[in-house]
Amino acid sequence: MAGSESRYQNFLEALGRERLRRDLSNVAAKDARTVEIGGRAYVNLASNDYLALRFHEALAARAGEWARCFGAGSGASRLVTGNLDLFARIEHKVAALKQKPKALIMASGFQANASVLQALFDRRAIGAEPLVFADRLNHASMHFGCKAAGVRQLRYRHGDAAHLTELLTQHQADSRPKFILTESVFSMDGDRAPIPEIVALARTHDATLIVDDAHATGILGEGGRGLSDGADIVVGTFSKALGSFGAYVACSKTMRDYLVNRCSGFIYSTALPPPVLGAIDAALDLIPGMDQKRAHVARLAARFREGAQARGYDTGASTTQIVPVIVGSADAALALSAKLRDAGFWATAIRPPTVPQGTARVRFAFTASHEAADVDLLLDVLGGMAAPQAAKAASA
Ligand SMILES: Cc1ncc(COP(=O)(O)O)c(C=O)c1O
């Protein structure tokens, strides 16, 4: 093996021994409800396409139309010649949905968090190292952004406004700029941050509140506008309930202007291509009118939570379309996922480091493509399995 490659091979082998190695499964998807793997169709419970928009005719049609009219690619970054006028139209719709003065489209949610946070925490701009108060379970991309900025996060216990209050109070005499970072709906737990309390704390302590609304935009909140009301800066993606790809930042005019000047992920990356913009544009038109679909998804998730809990499973603090079944060890999560697969359900085992040690789980995501009968069948399968009590103990 050349150079350091054997070291990486050793690392991979160690991951394999710890049951933490990840491998890609080749899939074929022809509709939102099922996924085909190795020639077999499974009910897909591992997709973030919460409103089943990925296969919606309107998205495909506008993506195709915009590809034909405006090209398959944008040709350059937006500060060069890639700033097609399509962006202004979409940013206007996003700002209206998020009830913010302005919006800025970014390439992806990961890239947005990684580069927006790095730009916002730049000492040269804000005059001092910021104090960043962050939920312990924030998405990897937010940690990445903090790391890229060289910021040491002050992490509060997950969803714990009292602990956040404690940390803010400890630092109340500190005049450095303060930020609070949280997701609105946590991607691996399906629970909600106490946003109104956090907004109040941000105001009391003169902190800038940044909310990642990735798993709420489109599927939760009035008219699908998400759960970020009161945040100063909202980051979200078009890759989940909006069914395609790309991300946005919704904020004030000043913050948008600053990001256009200082956010490396925006400045040095090619603008999203017109077909993707077409899909985003069509999804944004559909979202406000999808209350019935949102209610359907909420009912499915509630049905599953109640049924799973009644069968002795630990669904954590989920109150949304994302429902984890927490089983503790990586082995147990892999075994549960494999058994479900045998029964025709595709639900992924989520293991450390994505979730904390001892809380490995299978994550279920319900979408508008599922029916109550899918949930009932899934519950029958779970009901036929042993040891949920052991699973509970392992995750405690
Ligand atoms: C909370 C959160 N933020 C950001 C991202 C990244 O978004 P994207 O898939 O658009 O890169 C994800 C998705 O995995 C997420 O769960």
Coordinates of C-alpha atoms and ligand atoms in Angstrom, one line a residue:
M1 CA 0.0 0.0 0.0
A2 CA 1.3 3.5 -0.9
G3 CA 2.3 6.1 1.7
S4 CA 0.0 6.2 4.7
E5 CA -2.7 4.0 3.2
S6 CA -2.1 1.1 5.5
R7 CA -2.8 3.3 8.5
Y8 CA -6.2 4.1 7.1
Q9 CA -6.8 0.4 6.4
N10 CA -5.9 -0.3 10.1
F11 CA -8.3 2.4 11.2
L12 CA -11.1 1.0 9.1
E13 CA -10.4 -2.5 10.5
A14 CA -10.7 -1.2 14.0
L15 CA -14.0 0.5 13.2
G16 CA -15.2 -2.9 11.8
R17 CA -14.2 -4.6 15.1
E18 CA -16.2 -2.0 17.1
R19 CA -19.2 -2.5 14.8
L20 CA -18.9 1.2 13.8
R21 CA -17.8 0.8 10.2
R22 CA -20.1 2.3 7.6
D23 CA -20.6 1.1 4.1
L24 CA -22.7 2.4 1.2
S25 CA -25.7 0.4 0.1
N26 CA -26.6 0.8 -3.6
V27 CA -30.2 1.7 -3.9
A28 CA -32.8 2.3 -6.6
A29 CA -35.7 4.6 -5.8
K30 CA -38.7 4.9 -8.1
D31 CA -41.2 6.4 -5.7
A32 CA -41.1 8.1 -2.3
R33 CA -42.4 5.1 -0.4
T34 CA -40.1 2.4 -1.3
V35 CA -36.4 1.8 -1.9
E36 CA -35.0 -1.1 -3.9
I37 CA -31.8 -2.7 -2.7
G38 CA -30.3 -5.8 -4.2
G39 CA -33.5 -6.3 -6.3
R40 CA -35.8 -6.3 -3.3
A41 CA -38.3 -3.5 -2.5
Y42 CA -38.4 -2.1 1.1
V43 CA -40.7 0.4 2.7
N44 CA -38.4 3.3 3.1
L45 CA -38.3 4.6 6.7
A46 CA -35.0 6.3 6.4
S47 CA -35.7 9.2 4.1
N48 CA -36.0 12.9 5.1
D49 CA -38.3 13.5 2.2
Y50 CA -41.1 14.1 4.8
L51 CA -43.7 15.5 2.3
A52 CA -42.8 13.0 -0.5
L53 CA -42.0 15.9 -2.7
R54 CA -39.0 14.3 -4.2
F55 CA -41.2 12.5 -6.8
H56 CA -43.8 15.3 -7.1
E57 CA -44.6 16.0 -10.7
A58 CA -44.4 19.8 -10.1
L59 CA -40.8 19.6 -8.9
A60 CA -39.7 17.4 -11.8
A61 CA -41.5 19.5 -14.3
R62 CA -40.0 22.8 -13.1
A63 CA -36.5 21.2 -12.8
G64 CA -36.7 20.0 -16.4
E65 CA -38.1 23.3 -17.6
W66 CA -35.4 25.4 -15.9
A67 CA -32.7 23.0 -17.2
R68 CA -33.9 23.5 -20.7
C69 CA -34.4 27.3 -20.4
F70 CA -31.5 28.2 -18.2
G71 CA -28.9 25.4 -18.6
A72 CA -27.9 22.4 -16.6
G73 CA -25.3 24.3 -14.6
S74 CA -24.9 27.9 -13.4
G75 CA -21.4 28.3 -14.7
A76 CA -19.7 30.2 -11.9
S77 CA -20.0 31.3 -8.3
R78 CA -22.7 33.9 -7.6
L79 CA -20.1 36.7 -7.2
V80 CA -18.7 36.0 -10.7
T81 CA -21.4 35.3 -13.3
G82 CA -23.5 32.6 -11.5
N83 CA -26.0 34.9 -9.9
L84 CA -28.9 34.0 -12.2
D85 CA -32.0 36.1 -11.5
L86 CA -33.7 32.9 -10.5
F87 CA -32.0 33.3 -7.1
A88 CA -33.7 36.6 -6.3
R89 CA -37.1 35.0 -7.0
I90 CA -36.4 32.1 -4.7
E91 CA -34.8 34.1 -1.9
H92 CA -37.8 36.3 -1.9
K93 CA -40.1 33.2 -1.3
V94 CA -37.8 31.8 1.4
A95 CA -37.7 35.2 3.2
A96 CA -41.5 35.3 3.1
L97 CA -41.8 31.7 4.4
K98 CA -39.4 32.3 7.2
Q99 CA -40.7 35.8 7.9
K100 CA -37.3 37.3 7.7
P101 CA -36.2 40.4 5.8
K102 CA -33.8 38.5 3.6
A103 CA -32.6 35.1 2.5
L104 CA -29.4 33.8 0.9
I105 CA -29.2 30.4 -0.9
M106 CA -26.3 28.2 -0.2
A107 CA -25.1 24.9 -1.8
S108 CA -26.0 22.5 1.0
G109 CA -27.0 22.5 4.7
F110 CA -23.7 21.1 5.7
Q111 CA -21.8 23.7 3.7
A112 CA -24.0 26.5 5.0
N113 CA -23.4 25.6 8.7
A114 CA -19.7 25.0 8.2
S115 CA -19.0 28.2 6.4
V116 CA -21.7 30.6 7.7
L117 CA -20.7 29.9 11.4
Q118 CA -17.0 30.3 10.5
A119 CA -17.8 33.7 8.9
L120 CA -20.0 34.9 11.7
F121 CA -17.4 34.0 14.4
D122 CA -14.6 35.8 12.7
R123 CA -12.8 37.8 15.3
R124 CA -11.7 40.4 12.8
A125 CA -15.3 41.2 12.1
I126 CA -16.7 41.2 15.6
G127 CA -13.7 42.4 17.5
A128 CA -13.3 39.5 19.9
E129 CA -13.5 35.8 20.3
P130 CA -17.3 35.1 20.6
L131 CA -18.9 33.1 23.3
V132 CA -20.9 30.4 21.6
F133 CA -23.5 28.5 23.7
A134 CA -24.5 25.4 21.9
D135 CA -26.8 22.4 22.4
R136 CA -24.7 19.3 23.0
L137 CA -26.5 17.4 20.3
N138 CA -26.2 19.9 17.5
H139 CA -25.6 18.5 14.1
A140 CA -22.0 17.7 13.0
S141 CA -22.1 20.6 10.5
M142 CA -22.5 23.1 13.3
H143 CA -19.6 21.7 15.3
F144 CA -17.6 21.8 12.1
G145 CA -18.4 25.5 11.6
C146 CA -17.3 26.3 15.2
K147 CA -14.2 24.3 14.8
A148 CA -13.3 26.0 11.5
A149 CA -13.7 29.3 13.3
G150 CA -11.4 28.1 16.2
V151 CA -14.2 28.6 18.7
R152 CA -14.5 26.6 21.9
Q153 CA -18.2 25.9 22.4
L154 CA -19.9 26.3 25.7
R155 CA -22.2 23.3 25.5
Y156 CA -25.4 23.1 27.4
R157 CA -27.2 19.9 28.1
H158 CA -29.5 18.8 25.3
G159 CA -32.7 20.9 25.1
D160 CA -32.0 22.2 28.6
A161 CA -33.0 25.9 28.9
A162 CA -32.2 25.9 32.6
H163 CA -28.6 24.8 31.9
L164 CA -28.3 27.4 29.1
T165 CA -29.6 30.0 31.6
E166 CA -26.9 28.9 34.1
L167 CA -24.1 29.2 31.5
L168 CA -25.3 32.6 30.2
T169 CA -25.6 33.9 33.7
Q170 CA -22.1 32.8 34.5
H171 CA -20.9 34.9 31.6
Q172 CA -23.2 37.8 31.9
A173 CA -20.4 40.3 32.8
D174 CA -18.4 39.2 29.8
S175 CA -18.7 41.8 27.1
R176 CA -17.7 39.5 24.2
P177 CA -20.3 38.9 21.5
K178 CA -22.6 36.0 22.5
F179 CA -24.3 33.5 20.2
I180 CA -26.7 30.6 20.9
L181 CA -26.8 27.7 18.5
T182 CA -29.5 25.1 18.3
E183 CA -31.4 22.9 16.0
S184 CA -35.2 23.4 16.2
V185 CA -35.9 19.7 15.7
F186 CA -33.1 17.3 16.4
S187 CA -32.3 15.1 13.5
M188 CA -31.5 11.9 15.5
D189 CA -34.0 12.3 18.3
G190 CA -37.0 13.9 16.7
D191 CA -37.5 16.2 19.7
R192 CA -37.9 19.9 19.7
A193 CA -35.7 22.6 21.3
P194 CA -37.6 24.9 23.7
I195 CA -37.3 27.7 21.1
P196 CA -39.6 30.3 22.8
E197 CA -37.5 30.0 26.1
I198 CA -34.3 30.2 24.1
V199 CA -35.5 33.3 22.3
A200 CA -36.3 34.9 25.6
L201 CA -32.8 34.1 26.9
A202 CA -31.2 35.4 23.8
R203 CA -33.0 38.7 24.3
T204 CA -32.2 38.9 28.0
H205 CA -28.5 38.2 27.4
D206 CA -28.1 40.2 24.2
A207 CA -27.1 37.0 22.3
T208 CA -27.6 36.3 18.6
L209 CA -29.7 33.2 18.2
I210 CA -28.9 30.9 15.3
V211 CA -31.4 28.1 14.6
D212 CA -30.9 25.2 12.3
D213 CA -34.5 24.5 11.1
A214 CA -33.5 21.7 8.7
H215 CA -36.0 19.1 10.0
A216 CA -38.9 21.5 10.7
T217 CA -39.0 23.6 7.5
G218 CA -41.9 22.5 5.3
I219 CA -43.2 19.9 7.7
L220 CA -43.8 21.7 11.0
G221 CA -45.1 25.1 12.1
E222 CA -47.8 27.2 10.6
G223 CA -48.0 26.8 6.9
G224 CA -44.9 24.7 7.1
R225 CA -42.7 27.7 8.0
G226 CA -40.8 25.7 10.5
L227 CA -40.1 26.3 14.2
S228 CA -37.6 29.0 14.2
D229 CA -39.8 32.0 15.1
G230 CA -37.8 34.6 17.0
A231 CA -34.4 33.4 15.8
D232 CA -32.0 36.1 14.5
I233 CA -30.5 33.8 11.9
V234 CA -32.1 30.7 10.5
V235 CA -30.3 28.0 8.5
G236 CA -32.2 25.3 6.8
T237 CA -32.1 23.0 3.8
F238 CA -34.1 22.2 0.8
S239 CA -32.9 18.6 0.9
K240 CA -35.4 17.3 3.4
A241 CA -39.2 18.2 3.4
L242 CA -38.6 20.3 0.3
G243 CA -37.6 17.3 -1.6
S244 CA -34.5 18.4 -3.5
F245 CA -31.2 20.0 -2.6
G246 CA -29.5 23.2 -1.4
A247 CA -29.9 25.3 1.7
Y248 CA -30.8 28.8 2.8
V249 CA -29.9 31.3 5.5
A250 CA -32.8 33.7 6.5
C251 CA -31.7 36.8 8.3
S252 CA -31.5 40.6 8.3
K253 CA -30.2 42.6 5.3
T254 CA -26.9 43.4 7.2
M255 CA -26.2 39.7 7.9
R256 CA -26.9 38.8 4.3
D257 CA -24.6 41.5 3.0
Y258 CA -21.9 40.4 5.5
L259 CA -22.2 36.7 4.4
V260 CA -22.0 37.7 0.7
N261 CA -18.7 39.4 1.6
R262 CA -17.2 37.0 4.1
C263 CA -18.8 33.5 3.8
S264 CA -16.2 31.3 2.0
G265 CA -18.8 28.6 1.2
F266 CA -20.8 31.2 -0.6
I267 CA -18.0 33.1 -2.3
Y268 CA -15.8 30.2 -3.5
S269 CA -18.5 27.7 -4.6
T270 CA -20.4 27.4 -7.9
A271 CA -24.0 28.6 -7.7
L272 CA -26.7 25.9 -7.5
P273 CA -27.7 24.7 -11.0
P274 CA -31.0 25.8 -12.5
P275 CA -32.7 22.4 -12.4
V276 CA -32.2 22.3 -8.6
L277 CA -33.5 25.9 -8.4
G278 CA -36.5 24.9 -10.3
A279 CA -37.3 22.0 -7.9
I280 CA -36.8 24.4 -4.9
D281 CA -39.1 27.0 -6.5
A282 CA -41.9 24.5 -7.1
A283 CA -41.6 23.1 -3.6
L284 CA -41.8 26.6 -2.1
D285 CA -45.1 27.1 -4.0
L286 CA -46.5 23.9 -2.7
I287 CA -45.5 24.0 1.0
P288 CA -48.1 26.5 2.4
G289 CA -50.9 24.4 1.0
M290 CA -49.8 21.1 2.4
D291 CA -51.5 21.2 5.9
Q292 CA -53.3 17.9 5.2
K293 CA -50.1 16.1 4.4
R294 CA -48.4 17.5 7.4
A295 CA -51.3 16.3 9.7
H296 CA -51.1 12.9 8.0
V297 CA -47.4 12.6 8.8
A298 CA -47.9 13.7 12.4
R299 CA -50.6 11.1 12.9
L300 CA -48.4 8.3 11.5
A301 CA -45.6 9.3 13.8
A302 CA -47.9 9.5 16.8
R303 CA -49.4 6.1 16.0
F304 CA -45.9 4.6 15.8
R305 CA -44.7 6.2 19.0
E306 CA -47.7 5.0 21.0
G307 CA -47.5 1.5 19.5
A308 CA -43.8 1.2 20.0
Q309 CA -44.0 2.4 23.6
A310 CA -46.8 0.0 24.3
R311 CA -44.6 -2.8 23.2
G312 CA -41.8 -1.7 25.6
Y313 CA -39.6 0.3 23.2
D314 CA -37.8 3.5 24.1
T315 CA -38.7 6.3 21.6
G316 CA -36.9 9.0 23.6
A317 CA -38.4 12.5 23.6
S318 CA -39.6 12.4 20.0
T319 CA -42.7 14.6 19.2
T320 CA -42.2 14.9 15.5
Q321 CA -42.0 12.8 12.3
I322 CA -38.6 11.5 13.4
V323 CA -38.9 8.7 15.9
P324 CA -35.9 6.9 17.2
V325 CA -36.0 3.5 18.8
I326 CA -33.1 3.6 21.2
V327 CA -31.5 0.3 21.9
G328 CA -28.1 1.2 23.4
S329 CA -25.3 -0.7 21.7
A330 CA -24.2 -0.5 18.1
D331 CA -24.7 -4.3 17.9
A332 CA -28.3 -4.1 19.1
A333 CA -29.1 -1.3 16.6
L334 CA -27.6 -3.2 13.7
A335 CA -29.5 -6.3 14.8
L336 CA -32.8 -4.5 15.0
S337 CA -32.2 -2.8 11.6
A338 CA -31.4 -6.2 10.0
K339 CA -34.5 -7.8 11.4
L340 CA -36.7 -5.0 10.1
R341 CA -35.0 -5.4 6.7
D342 CA -35.9 -9.1 6.7
A343 CA -39.5 -8.0 7.2
G344 CA -39.3 -5.5 4.3
F345 CA -38.6 -2.2 6.1
W346 CA -35.5 -0.1 5.5
A347 CA -34.6 1.8 8.7
T348 CA -31.1 2.7 9.4
A349 CA -29.0 1.9 12.5
I350 CA -27.5 5.1 13.9
R351 CA -24.4 4.6 15.9
P352 CA -21.7 6.7 17.6
P353 CA -20.2 9.2 16.8
T354 CA -23.5 10.3 15.2
V355 CA -25.2 9.8 18.6
P356 CA -23.6 9.6 22.0
Q357 CA -22.1 6.3 23.2
G358 CA -24.7 3.9 24.6
T359 CA -27.6 5.4 22.7
A360 CA -27.4 3.7 19.4
R361 CA -30.8 3.5 17.8
V362 CA -32.8 2.8 14.7
R363 CA -34.1 6.0 13.4
F364 CA -37.6 6.0 11.8
A365 CA -38.7 8.9 9.6
F366 CA -42.4 9.0 8.6
T367 CA -43.4 10.7 5.4
A368 CA -46.5 11.6 3.4
S369 CA -46.0 8.5 1.3
H370 CA -46.6 6.1 4.2
E371 CA -50.0 4.8 5.3
A372 CA -51.4 3.7 8.7
A373 CA -51.2 0.1 7.5
D374 CA -47.4 0.5 7.1
V375 CA -47.1 1.6 10.7
D376 CA -49.3 -1.3 11.9
L377 CA -47.2 -3.8 10.0
L378 CA -44.1 -2.3 11.4
L379 CA -45.5 -2.5 14.9
D380 CA -46.4 -6.1 14.4
V381 CA -42.8 -6.8 13.5
L382 CA -41.5 -4.9 16.5
G383 CA -44.0 -6.7 18.7
G384 CA -42.8 -10.0 17.6
M385 CA -39.2 -9.3 18.7
A386 CA -37.7 -9.9 22.1
A387 CA -35.8 -7.8 24.7
P388 CA -37.1 -4.3 24.5
Q389 CA -36.6 -4.1 28.3
A390 CA -32.9 -4.9 27.9
A391 CA -32.7 -2.3 25.2
K392 CA -34.2 0.3 27.6
A393 CA -31.7 -0.6 30.3
A394 CA -28.8 -0.3 27.8
S395 CA -29.8 3.2 26.7
A396 CA -30.3 4.6 30.2
Ligands
LIG1 C1 -29.8 19.6 11.4 C2 -29.1 19.4 10.1 N1 -28.4 20.4 9.6 C3 -27.8 20.4 8.4 C4 -27.9 19.2 7.7 C5 -27.1 19.1 6.3 O1 -28.0 19.4 5.3 P1 -27.7 19.0 3.8 O2 -28.1 17.6 3.7 O3 -28.5 19.9 3.0 O4 -26.2 19.2 3.6 C6 -28.6 18.1 8.1 C7 -28.7 16.9 7.3 O5 -28.1 15.9 7.4 C8 -29.2 18.2 9.4 O6 -29.8 17.1 9.9

